[in-house]
Every structure is written in structure tokens, then in C-alpha cells.
Short mmCIF file of C-alpha atoms and ligand atoms in Angstrom, two decimals:
data_model
loop_
_atom_site.label_atom_id
_atom_site.label_comp_id
_atom_site.label_asym_id
_atom_site.label_seq_id
_atom_site.Cartn_x
_atom_site.Cartn_y
_atom_site.Cartn_z
CA UNK A 528 -17.68 -6.11 90.38
CA UNK A 529 -20.14 -7.49 92.87
CA UNK A 530 -19.01 -10.84 94.27
CA UNK A 531 -21.74 -13.42 94.73
CA UNK A 532 -21.04 -16.33 97.04
CA UNK A 533 -24.51 -17.76 96.79
CA UNK A 534 -25.38 -20.87 94.83
CA UNK A 535 -24.62 -20.36 91.18
CA UNK A 536 -27.92 -21.73 89.95
CA UNK A 537 -29.68 -18.81 88.35
CA UNK A 538 -28.57 -16.31 90.97
CA UNK A 539 -28.98 -12.81 89.60
CA UNK A 540 -30.59 -14.05 86.40
CA UNK A 541 -33.81 -12.40 85.28
CA UNK A 542 -35.41 -15.82 85.24
CA UNK A 543 -34.31 -17.41 88.49
CA UNK A 544 -35.39 -20.87 87.31
CA UNK A 545 -33.01 -20.95 84.32
CA UNK A 546 -30.27 -23.54 84.75
CA UNK A 547 -27.06 -21.87 83.62
CA UNK A 548 -25.26 -23.21 80.58
CA UNK A 549 -21.72 -23.98 81.73
CA UNK A 550 -19.06 -22.92 79.26
CA UNK A 551 -15.35 -22.13 79.09
CA UNK A 552 -16.06 -18.86 77.31
CA UNK A 553 -19.01 -16.57 76.71
CA UNK A 554 -18.75 -13.97 73.96
CA UNK A 555 -21.03 -10.94 74.25
CA UNK A 556 -21.66 -9.65 70.74
CA UNK A 557 -21.66 -11.38 67.34
CA UNK A 558 -20.12 -8.49 65.40
CA UNK A 559 -17.01 -9.21 63.30
CA UNK A 560 -14.74 -9.18 66.34
CA UNK A 561 -16.98 -11.42 68.47
CA UNK A 562 -17.16 -13.90 65.58
CA UNK A 563 -13.39 -13.93 65.09
CA UNK A 564 -13.02 -14.33 68.86
CA UNK A 565 -14.87 -17.65 68.52
CA UNK A 566 -12.38 -18.71 65.82
CA UNK A 567 -9.32 -17.93 67.92
CA UNK A 568 -10.84 -19.67 70.95
CA UNK A 569 -11.66 -22.67 68.77
CA UNK A 570 -8.04 -23.00 67.63
CA UNK A 571 -7.05 -23.12 71.31
CA UNK A 572 -9.76 -25.73 72.03
CA UNK A 573 -11.79 -23.37 74.22
CA UNK A 574 -15.50 -23.98 73.71
CA UNK A 575 -17.74 -20.93 73.60
CA UNK A 576 -21.25 -19.55 73.34
CA UNK A 577 -22.09 -16.23 71.63
CA UNK A 578 -24.98 -13.97 72.63
CA UNK A 579 -26.25 -11.03 70.58
CA UNK A 580 -29.18 -8.72 71.14
CA UNK A 581 -29.85 -8.75 67.39
CA UNK A 582 -31.60 -11.60 65.59
CA UNK A 583 -28.51 -12.24 63.39
CA UNK A 584 -24.72 -12.08 63.32
CA UNK A 585 -22.60 -9.27 61.86
CA UNK A 586 -22.97 -6.27 64.21
CA UNK A 587 -22.32 -2.91 62.56
CA UNK A 588 -21.13 -4.57 59.32
CA UNK A 589 -24.59 -5.99 58.63
CA UNK A 590 -26.76 -3.41 60.37
CA UNK A 591 -25.05 -0.24 59.14
CA UNK A 592 -23.32 -1.12 55.85
CA UNK A 593 -24.42 -4.59 54.78
CA UNK A 594 -24.17 -3.95 51.02
CA UNK A 595 -21.33 -1.43 51.02
CA UNK A 596 -17.84 -2.48 49.91
CA UNK A 597 -15.08 -2.84 52.48
CA UNK A 598 -11.45 -2.82 51.33
CA UNK A 599 -9.24 -3.18 54.41
CA UNK A 600 -9.75 -6.76 55.53
CA UNK A 601 -6.34 -8.48 55.24
CA UNK A 602 -6.12 -10.84 52.28
CA UNK A 603 -9.56 -9.83 51.03
CA UNK A 604 -9.24 -7.04 48.45
CA UNK A 605 -12.96 -6.32 48.57
CA UNK A 606 -16.04 -7.70 50.30
CA UNK A 607 -19.21 -6.20 51.76
CA UNK A 608 -20.29 -5.87 55.38
CA UNK A 609 -22.65 -8.80 54.92
CA UNK A 610 -20.06 -10.78 52.93
CA UNK A 611 -17.54 -10.39 55.75
CA UNK A 612 -20.06 -11.63 58.33
CA UNK A 613 -20.90 -14.64 56.13
CA UNK A 614 -17.19 -15.51 55.68
CA UNK A 615 -16.58 -15.27 59.43
CA UNK A 616 -19.57 -17.52 60.14
CA UNK A 617 -18.21 -20.04 57.65
CA UNK A 618 -14.76 -19.82 59.22
CA UNK A 619 -16.00 -20.53 62.76
CA UNK A 620 -18.47 -23.26 61.75
CA UNK A 621 -16.05 -26.16 62.54
CA UNK A 622 -15.98 -25.07 66.19
CA UNK A 623 -19.78 -25.14 66.50
CA UNK A 624 -20.19 -22.23 68.92
CA UNK A 625 -23.58 -22.02 70.62
CA UNK A 626 -25.46 -19.03 69.14
CA UNK A 627 -28.06 -17.14 71.18
CA UNK A 628 -29.62 -14.38 69.09
CA UNK A 629 -32.24 -11.85 70.15
CA UNK A 630 -30.94 -11.88 73.74
CA UNK A 631 -29.23 -8.99 75.49
CA UNK A 632 -26.77 -9.90 78.22
CA UNK A 633 -28.19 -8.08 81.22
CA UNK A 634 -26.09 -9.05 84.24
CA UNK A 635 -22.54 -10.19 84.95
CA UNK A 636 -21.57 -11.33 88.42
CA UNK A 637 -18.51 -13.04 89.87
CA UNK A 638 -19.30 -16.25 91.72
CA UNK A 639 -17.57 -17.74 94.78
CA UNK A 640 -15.71 -20.25 92.56
CA UNK A 641 -14.33 -17.38 90.41
CA UNK A 642 -16.58 -18.22 87.48
CA UNK A 643 -18.83 -15.54 85.99
CA UNK A 644 -22.60 -15.79 85.98
CA UNK A 645 -24.40 -13.96 83.19
CA UNK A 646 -28.10 -13.63 82.53
CA UNK A 647 -29.92 -12.42 79.43
CA UNK A 648 -33.08 -10.48 78.69
CA UNK A 649 -34.62 -13.75 77.48
CA UNK A 650 -34.00 -15.48 80.81
CA UNK A 651 -31.01 -17.60 79.75
CA UNK A 652 -28.10 -17.91 82.14
CA UNK A 653 -24.44 -18.82 81.55
CA UNK A 654 -21.76 -19.84 83.97
CA UNK A 655 -18.51 -19.02 82.22
CA UNK A 656 -14.85 -19.33 83.13
CA UNK A 657 -13.99 -16.45 80.84
CA UNK A 658 -16.05 -13.65 79.26
CA UNK A 659 -15.25 -11.72 76.09
CA UNK A 660 -17.07 -8.42 75.79
CA UNK A 661 -17.23 -7.74 72.04
CA UNK A 662 -20.17 -5.39 72.39
CA UNK A 663 -19.02 -2.73 69.90
CA UNK A 664 -20.84 0.52 70.44
CA UNK A 665 -23.53 -1.27 72.42
CA UNK A 666 -26.52 -3.44 71.69
CA UNK A 667 -28.46 -2.40 68.62
CA UNK A 668 -32.05 -1.77 69.60
CA UNK A 669 -34.91 -0.38 67.50
CA UNK A 670 -35.71 3.28 68.04
CA UNK A 671 -39.04 3.50 69.83
CA UNK A 672 -42.08 5.57 68.81
CA UNK A 673 -42.10 8.52 71.21
CA UNK A 674 -45.66 8.51 72.55
CA UNK A 675 -46.41 8.39 76.25
CA UNK A 676 -47.57 4.97 77.48
CA UNK A 677 -47.18 3.32 74.06
CA UNK A 678 -44.82 0.68 75.45
CA UNK A 679 -47.72 -1.18 77.09
CA UNK A 680 -48.85 -2.33 73.64
CA UNK A 681 -45.46 -3.80 72.69
CA UNK A 682 -45.79 -7.42 71.61
CA UNK A 683 -49.60 -7.30 71.30
CA UNK A 684 -50.45 -4.32 69.04
CA UNK A 685 -47.07 -2.65 68.63
CA UNK A 686 -44.02 -4.25 67.01
CA UNK A 687 -40.55 -3.02 66.10
CA UNK A 688 -38.71 -4.42 63.08
CA UNK A 689 -40.55 -7.78 63.23
CA UNK A 690 -38.70 -10.63 61.51
CA UNK A 691 -41.75 -12.75 60.61
CA UNK A 692 -44.73 -11.02 59.02
CA UNK A 693 -47.11 -14.02 58.84
CA UNK A 694 -48.86 -12.98 62.04
CA UNK A 695 -50.18 -9.82 60.32
CA UNK A 696 -52.12 -11.77 57.66
CA UNK A 697 -55.64 -10.38 57.29
CA UNK A 698 -54.96 -7.44 59.64
CA UNK A 699 -55.09 -3.68 59.22
CA UNK A 700 -51.46 -2.66 59.67
CA UNK A 701 -49.78 0.73 59.92
CA UNK A 702 -46.03 0.82 59.27
CA UNK A 703 -44.22 3.94 60.48
CA UNK A 704 -40.91 4.93 58.89
CA UNK A 705 -39.29 6.04 55.66
CA UNK A 706 -36.14 3.94 55.22
CA UNK A 707 -35.49 0.67 53.39
CA UNK A 708 -36.66 -1.43 56.34
CA UNK A 709 -39.98 0.46 56.57
CA UNK A 710 -40.62 0.31 52.82
CA UNK A 711 -39.61 -3.37 52.56
CA UNK A 712 -41.99 -4.18 55.44
CA UNK A 713 -44.91 -2.29 53.84
CA UNK A 714 -44.23 -3.95 50.47
CA UNK A 715 -44.00 -7.41 52.02
CA UNK A 716 -47.29 -6.86 53.83
CA UNK A 717 -49.20 -5.67 50.73
CA UNK A 718 -51.35 -8.56 49.59
CA UNK A 719 -50.83 -10.38 52.87
CA UNK A 720 -52.40 -7.94 55.35
CA UNK A 721 -55.97 -6.74 54.83
CA UNK A 722 -54.88 -3.08 54.74
CA UNK A 723 -51.43 -1.56 54.69
CA UNK A 724 -50.77 2.09 55.55
CA UNK A 725 -47.30 3.60 55.43
CA UNK A 726 -46.96 6.54 57.79
CA UNK A 727 -44.01 8.88 57.32
CA UNK A 728 -43.31 12.45 58.34
CA UNK A 729 -42.82 13.53 54.72
CA UNK A 730 -43.55 12.32 51.20
CA UNK A 731 -39.92 11.43 50.50
CA UNK A 732 -37.98 8.33 51.52
CA UNK A 733 -34.41 7.43 52.47
CA UNK A 734 -34.36 4.15 50.61
CA UNK A 735 -32.96 2.45 47.50
CA UNK A 736 -34.36 3.91 44.28
CA UNK A 737 -35.82 0.56 43.20
CA UNK A 738 -37.59 0.13 46.55
CA UNK A 739 -39.08 3.63 46.36
CA UNK A 740 -40.24 2.90 42.79
CA UNK A 741 -41.88 -0.35 43.91
CA UNK A 742 -43.61 1.48 46.76
CA UNK A 743 -44.90 4.24 44.48
CA UNK A 744 -46.30 1.58 42.14
CA UNK A 745 -48.10 -0.20 45.00
CA UNK A 746 -49.49 3.12 46.24
CA UNK A 747 -50.74 3.96 42.72
CA UNK A 748 -52.36 0.50 42.52
CA UNK A 749 -54.18 1.11 45.82
CA UNK A 750 -52.37 -1.74 47.60
CA UNK A 751 -50.65 0.61 50.06
CA UNK A 752 -51.97 3.87 51.45
CA UNK A 753 -49.49 6.63 52.25
CA UNK A 754 -50.24 8.97 55.14
CA UNK A 755 -47.88 11.89 55.75
CA UNK A 756 -47.74 13.14 59.31
CA UNK A 757 -46.61 12.56 62.88
CA UNK A 758 -48.37 10.28 65.36
CA UNK A 759 -49.73 12.06 68.42
CA UNK A 760 -51.66 9.37 70.33
CA UNK A 761 -52.20 5.59 70.31
CA UNK A 762 -54.78 3.63 72.29
CA UNK A 763 -54.00 0.16 70.93
CA UNK A 764 -56.60 0.20 68.16
CA UNK A 765 -56.42 3.72 66.72
CA UNK A 766 -53.47 5.94 65.92
CA UNK A 767 -53.96 9.68 65.79
CA UNK A 768 -51.82 11.50 63.29
CA UNK A 769 -51.25 15.21 62.77
CA UNK A 770 -50.69 16.03 59.10
CA UNK A 771 -48.36 18.81 57.85
CA UNK A 772 -51.42 21.08 57.37
CA UNK A 773 -52.38 20.54 61.06
CA UNK A 774 -55.31 18.19 60.37
CA UNK A 775 -55.91 15.20 62.65
CA UNK A 776 -56.34 11.83 60.96
CA UNK A 777 -57.38 8.72 62.90
CA UNK A 778 -56.04 5.42 61.61
CA UNK A 779 -57.91 2.34 62.88
CA UNK A 780 -55.55 -0.63 63.05
CA UNK A 781 -54.87 -4.11 64.36
CA UNK A 782 -51.11 -3.64 64.47
CA UNK A 783 -48.63 -0.78 64.45
CA UNK A 784 -45.13 -1.56 63.20
CA UNK A 785 -42.33 0.88 64.05
CA UNK A 786 -39.40 0.92 61.58
CA UNK A 787 -37.62 4.06 62.75
CA UNK A 788 -34.13 2.62 62.50
CA UNK A 789 -31.89 1.09 65.12
CA UNK A 790 -29.43 2.74 67.43
CA UNK A 791 -26.74 1.35 69.71
CA UNK A 792 -27.18 1.51 73.48
CA UNK A 793 -24.36 0.65 75.84
CA UNK A 794 -27.16 -0.55 78.11
CA UNK A 795 -26.49 -2.95 80.94
CA UNK A 796 -22.69 -3.09 80.48
CA UNK A 797 -22.53 0.17 82.43
CA UNK A 798 -23.93 -1.64 85.49
CA UNK A 799 -21.42 -4.49 85.67
CA UNK A 800 -18.99 -2.66 87.95
CA UNK A 801 -16.37 -2.45 85.19
CA UNK A 802 -14.23 0.63 84.86
CA UNK A 803 -15.48 2.78 81.97
CA UNK A 804 -13.76 5.60 80.10
CA UNK A 805 -16.14 7.52 77.87
CA UNK A 806 -18.39 4.45 77.50
CA UNK A 807 -15.43 2.19 76.70
CA UNK A 808 -13.76 -0.48 78.77
CA UNK A 809 -10.03 0.02 79.48
CA UNK A 810 -7.88 -3.07 78.83
CA UNK A 811 -4.21 -4.03 78.93
CA UNK A 812 -2.49 -4.61 75.60
CA UNK A 813 -0.92 -7.97 76.42
CA UNK A 814 -4.20 -9.87 76.72
CA UNK A 815 -6.91 -7.24 76.27
CA UNK A 816 -8.14 -8.13 79.72
CA UNK A 817 -10.12 -5.67 81.83
CA UNK A 818 -9.19 -5.08 85.47
CA UNK A 819 -11.42 -8.13 86.19
CA UNK A 820 -9.55 -11.40 85.79
CA UNK A 821 -11.14 -13.51 83.08
CA UNK A 822 -13.16 -10.63 81.63
CA UNK A 823 -11.66 -9.56 78.31
CA UNK A 824 -12.88 -6.70 76.08
CA UNK A 825 -12.20 -6.67 72.34
CA UNK A 826 -13.21 -4.57 69.33
CA UNK A 827 -14.90 -1.18 69.43
CA UNK A 828 -15.94 -1.53 73.10
CA UNK A 829 -12.40 -1.37 74.49
CA UNK A 830 -9.90 1.43 74.91
CA UNK A 831 -6.13 1.57 75.39
CA UNK A 832 -3.37 3.97 74.29
CA UNK A 833 -3.40 4.10 70.49
CA UNK A 834 -6.76 2.34 70.08
CA UNK A 835 -8.23 2.46 66.57
CA UNK A 836 -11.79 1.33 65.94
CA UNK A 837 -10.93 -0.88 62.97
CA UNK A 838 -11.90 -4.48 62.36
CA UNK A 839 -8.29 -5.56 61.78
CA UNK A 840 -7.31 -4.18 65.21
CA UNK A 841 -10.22 -6.09 66.78
CA UNK A 842 -8.97 -9.30 65.14
CA UNK A 843 -5.52 -8.84 66.71
CA UNK A 844 -7.10 -8.11 70.11
CA UNK A 845 -9.25 -11.24 69.87
CA UNK A 846 -6.19 -13.36 69.09
CA UNK A 847 -4.24 -12.23 72.15
CA UNK A 848 -7.34 -12.33 74.38
CA UNK A 849 -7.88 -15.99 73.44
CA UNK A 850 -4.31 -16.74 74.47
CA UNK A 851 -4.92 -14.85 77.71
CA UNK A 852 -7.87 -17.13 78.43
CA UNK A 853 -5.70 -20.28 78.21
CA UNK A 854 -4.15 -19.39 81.59
CA UNK A 855 -7.61 -19.59 83.17
CA UNK A 856 -9.14 -22.45 81.20
CA UNK A 857 -6.00 -24.63 81.26
CA UNK A 858 -4.20 -23.52 84.44
CA UNK A 859 -0.63 -24.78 84.71
CA UNK A 860 -0.61 -26.13 81.15
CA UNK A 861 1.76 -24.63 78.64
CA UNK A 862 -0.13 -24.25 75.38
CA UNK A 863 2.14 -24.39 72.31
CA UNK A 864 1.73 -22.04 69.38
CA UNK A 865 0.73 -24.00 66.28
CA UNK A 866 0.34 -22.97 62.66
CA UNK A 867 -2.89 -23.77 60.84
CA UNK A 868 -0.70 -24.49 57.81
CA UNK A 869 1.18 -27.39 59.34
CA UNK A 870 -0.46 -28.57 62.60
CA UNK A 871 -2.30 -31.87 62.20
CA UNK A 872 -4.08 -31.15 65.51
CA UNK A 873 -5.45 -27.90 64.11
CA UNK A 874 -6.41 -29.66 60.88
CA UNK A 875 -8.46 -32.11 62.93
CA UNK A 876 -10.13 -29.27 64.82
CA UNK A 877 -10.87 -27.47 61.57
CA UNK A 878 -12.21 -30.66 60.01
CA UNK A 879 -9.75 -30.54 57.11
CA UNK A 880 -7.46 -33.35 55.99
CA UNK A 881 -4.20 -33.17 54.09
P1 FAD B 540 -20.02 -4.37 66.52
O1 FAD B 540 -19.88 -4.58 65.07
O2 FAD B 540 -20.59 -3.07 66.98
O3 FAD B 540 -20.87 -5.56 67.12
C1 FAD B 540 -21.22 -5.56 68.48
C2 FAD B 540 -22.40 -6.48 68.71
O4 FAD B 540 -22.61 -6.62 70.11
C3 FAD B 540 -23.70 -5.93 68.14
O5 FAD B 540 -24.26 -6.87 67.25
C4 FAD B 540 -24.59 -5.69 69.37
O6 FAD B 540 -25.96 -5.96 69.14
C5 FAD B 540 -23.99 -6.68 70.37
N1 FAD B 540 -24.19 -6.30 71.79
C6 FAD B 540 -23.81 -5.17 72.42
N2 FAD B 540 -24.14 -5.20 73.73
C7 FAD B 540 -24.76 -6.39 73.92
C8 FAD B 540 -25.35 -7.04 75.06
N3 FAD B 540 -25.35 -6.47 76.29
N4 FAD B 540 -25.91 -8.25 74.89
C9 FAD B 540 -25.92 -8.86 73.66
N5 FAD B 540 -25.39 -8.29 72.55
C10 FAD B 540 -24.81 -7.09 72.69
N6 FAD B 540 -14.01 -0.74 60.01
C11 FAD B 540 -12.99 -1.14 59.20
O7 FAD B 540 -12.04 -1.77 59.67
N7 FAD B 540 -13.02 -0.86 57.86
C12 FAD B 540 -14.06 -0.19 57.27
O8 FAD B 540 -14.05 0.06 56.07
C13 FAD B 540 -15.15 0.21 58.11
N8 FAD B 540 -16.22 0.87 57.58
C14 FAD B 540 -17.24 1.28 58.41
C15 FAD B 540 -18.33 1.96 57.86
C16 FAD B 540 -19.37 2.41 58.66
C17 FAD B 540 -20.53 3.13 58.04
C18 FAD B 540 -19.31 2.14 60.07
C19 FAD B 540 -20.43 2.60 60.97
C20 FAD B 540 -18.23 1.46 60.62
C21 FAD B 540 -17.18 1.04 59.80
N9 FAD B 540 -16.08 0.36 60.33
C22 FAD B 540 -15.07 -0.07 59.51
C23 FAD B 540 -15.96 0.09 61.77
C24 FAD B 540 -16.31 -1.37 62.06
O9 FAD B 540 -17.61 -1.67 61.56
C25 FAD B 540 -16.25 -1.62 63.57
O10 FAD B 540 -14.94 -1.37 64.00
C26 FAD B 540 -16.62 -3.08 63.87
O11 FAD B 540 -17.95 -3.36 63.49
C27 FAD B 540 -16.45 -3.37 65.35
O12 FAD B 540 -16.79 -4.70 65.53
P2 FAD B 540 -17.25 -5.24 66.97
O13 FAD B 540 -17.46 -6.71 66.77
O14 FAD B 540 -16.30 -4.77 68.00
O15 FAD B 540 -18.61 -4.48 67.28
#
């Protein structure tokens, strides 16, 4: 890892003016393991911030199987991906971690005082004594529409999986995609936007039956127009589409919304000078620390002999990694093991009284 002896203030950050947030621990990734990491750090009185590229917590559990049942969380016979994320958020609430959503951690550099400087895609910077990489299979990013030069319209005429749809009121909007997210977006825009067109490569959808039925009803009512085909060119105000029978259709629009799904990208982690084995970070099994002191890796991102990509394994790793961090955050102090059942100190931290 590159060592930086220059002044810590913003060095290496994308926005050099950002004053770094100083913290004992920075967790990269708010998937189930990153969230539980915050809990274990909280029990050990290590304050933390959590950054995730997504606009919400939950990682794969929410993005890939939010409504599906999950049966192998200890003590929880059944929950859903989303239910698990909600329970974890509730569990860590007493420790008030600082959440930073919609930001991808871009750089990680060692400073002269041994702390770690991190910067995000949104220009935030953190100066952390310990870092917990809980990045799973990478940052989830929307799949882009594959047309040359289209990226120059991003943020003005082109949007991917937008959270708020108010800005499209009164506009002519084309939504591309055929899954639940695409259909939900088109349905939410009908009646709000001036014109809504759903563009998909075929007249069949990979979405919940009820959502498809609602879409068909809105199409029949003339509230949504369906165009089947593939986009071939976009100039910011018109999208050219080739239909299955090789016709060219031009769609005039104010905004193009891409809902082509999301896919994980390891992204910047590969540039942090960490050892990587098949896109995973090797760790020891005492503390789940990487070869870099103070940089721990937990959950799906790490690898070690016998590794299993299961949430319960990530929870164990997060527990021992938090203990590993005590040596750095509280040097020379022996930290006693306490039970949440009986420790009055832990009850105070958890905000419960007995
Ligand atoms: P993730 O859940 O992948 O979360 C990582 C987070 O890090 C993401 O939100 C990502 O956006 C963020 N991130 C990555 N890089 C950056 C960056 N540079 N900056 C900011 N943020 C970043 N496991 C089980 O134990 N039981 C099951 O029944 C089960 N069922 C599954 C079903 C399916 C369909 C799938 C796909 C997985 C299943 N798993 C199951 C596996 C389980 O979901 C994963 O083991 C678990 O999600 C790993 O958690 P994590 O916190 O390590 O990573």
C-alpha cells in the first residue's frame, strides 16, 4: 500500500477540499456483515462510520433477494433478505454509526501517523485508525446502456435507477428494461410524467405477476406505451430504436431512464495495493486482518482456508475483527470480554436497563 507522509487533510481524496471525518473505524459496505461489524465494534466502544455505494443498507440480501425467505440465520427460523437488514439496522441503532449512502470508497492510503485516509466518489474523506472492508462481491452499480458516448448525458437526460421520480413530472420519459424495477418505475411515472414509454427487447417481462398485470392494464388504458426493440443511438433528446422486424423508431424524450439491473464491480478495491486472490482479499483467521495492519476484511470479500460465503461465517469474522481492532484503538489496554446478558456497561451502551 502506498505510504503518504503528506498532510492528512484531503490528500488523495477526489475532492481535495474535503476535511476528513476522523473516526476509530470505517466500514466499507453496509451488507449484513458490514452492519454486524458496526454492532461488534459498538460493544467494544469503537465508534464507526459506514459507507455504501448503494442508496440503502442490506447489500446482496436487499438487492438480490429482498423478499425471499432465509432460514440459516442463528436464532431466527425464518426471515427475508430485507427483514434481516431491518433487524440488523435496529440492532446497531444504539451505537449511532454514521451512515454514508450512495458513495463508493475510491481510495485508501496509509498516512505518516499510521492512520488510513479514504476518499469517496462523492468527495467525502475519512481518516480512520482501522478499516473494515465488508465489500462483498463489490459495489453494486447499475448496468449501463451500451451506446457509444451516452455517458455524457448522465445526470441531465440519462438516469439509472433514480430514487426520486418527482423531477420527471410533466416530461416525456422513456424507461428501458423489463424487470420489476423497470416496470415499477414506468407505473410510478404514469400520471406524473407527460408521456411514459417502456422500452424492452421483447414483449415479455421478468417481473412479479401482479406488476406485469398492472403494466398491461396501464398500457391498455393508454397511460403507458410499450415499444419493443433495442436502442441504437441517443443524442440527448431522441432515442433511435431498432424493432424486431428491423424498423427504426425514433422516440423523442426529455429523459431516458435505464433499469437494466445492477451488477457488482470490485472496482477501486483492486487499486489499494492489497494482495488479491481471485478478486478476494486474503486474511488471517485470528483477526481477519489483511497483510496491512489495521485493515480487516470480512464477509464475502475475504478468503482463507475453508472460507464459506455465508452470512453466519461473516458474523463470526466481524466479531473477531472487532477484537483485533482493540489492539490499535486502545493500545496497551486489556479489554475484558463481557456478556450482553449480564454486563451493566454493555446495557448502558445498548440503552437498556434491567
Ligand atoms: P454484500 O451483501 O455483498 O454487501 C457488500 C456491500 O458493499 C454492498 O452493498 C456494496 O454496494 C458495498 N460496496 C462494495 N464495494 C464498495 C465500495 N468500494 N464503496 C462503497 N460500498 C461498497 N447466505 C446465507 O448465509 N444464507 C442464505 O440463505 C443465502 N442466500 C443467498 C441467496 C442469493 C440469491 C444470493 C445471491 C446470496 C445468498 N447468500 C446467502 C449469500 C449472502 O447474501 C452473502 O454471503 C452476504 O450478503 C455477504 O454479505 P457481505 O456484507 O459480506 O456483502
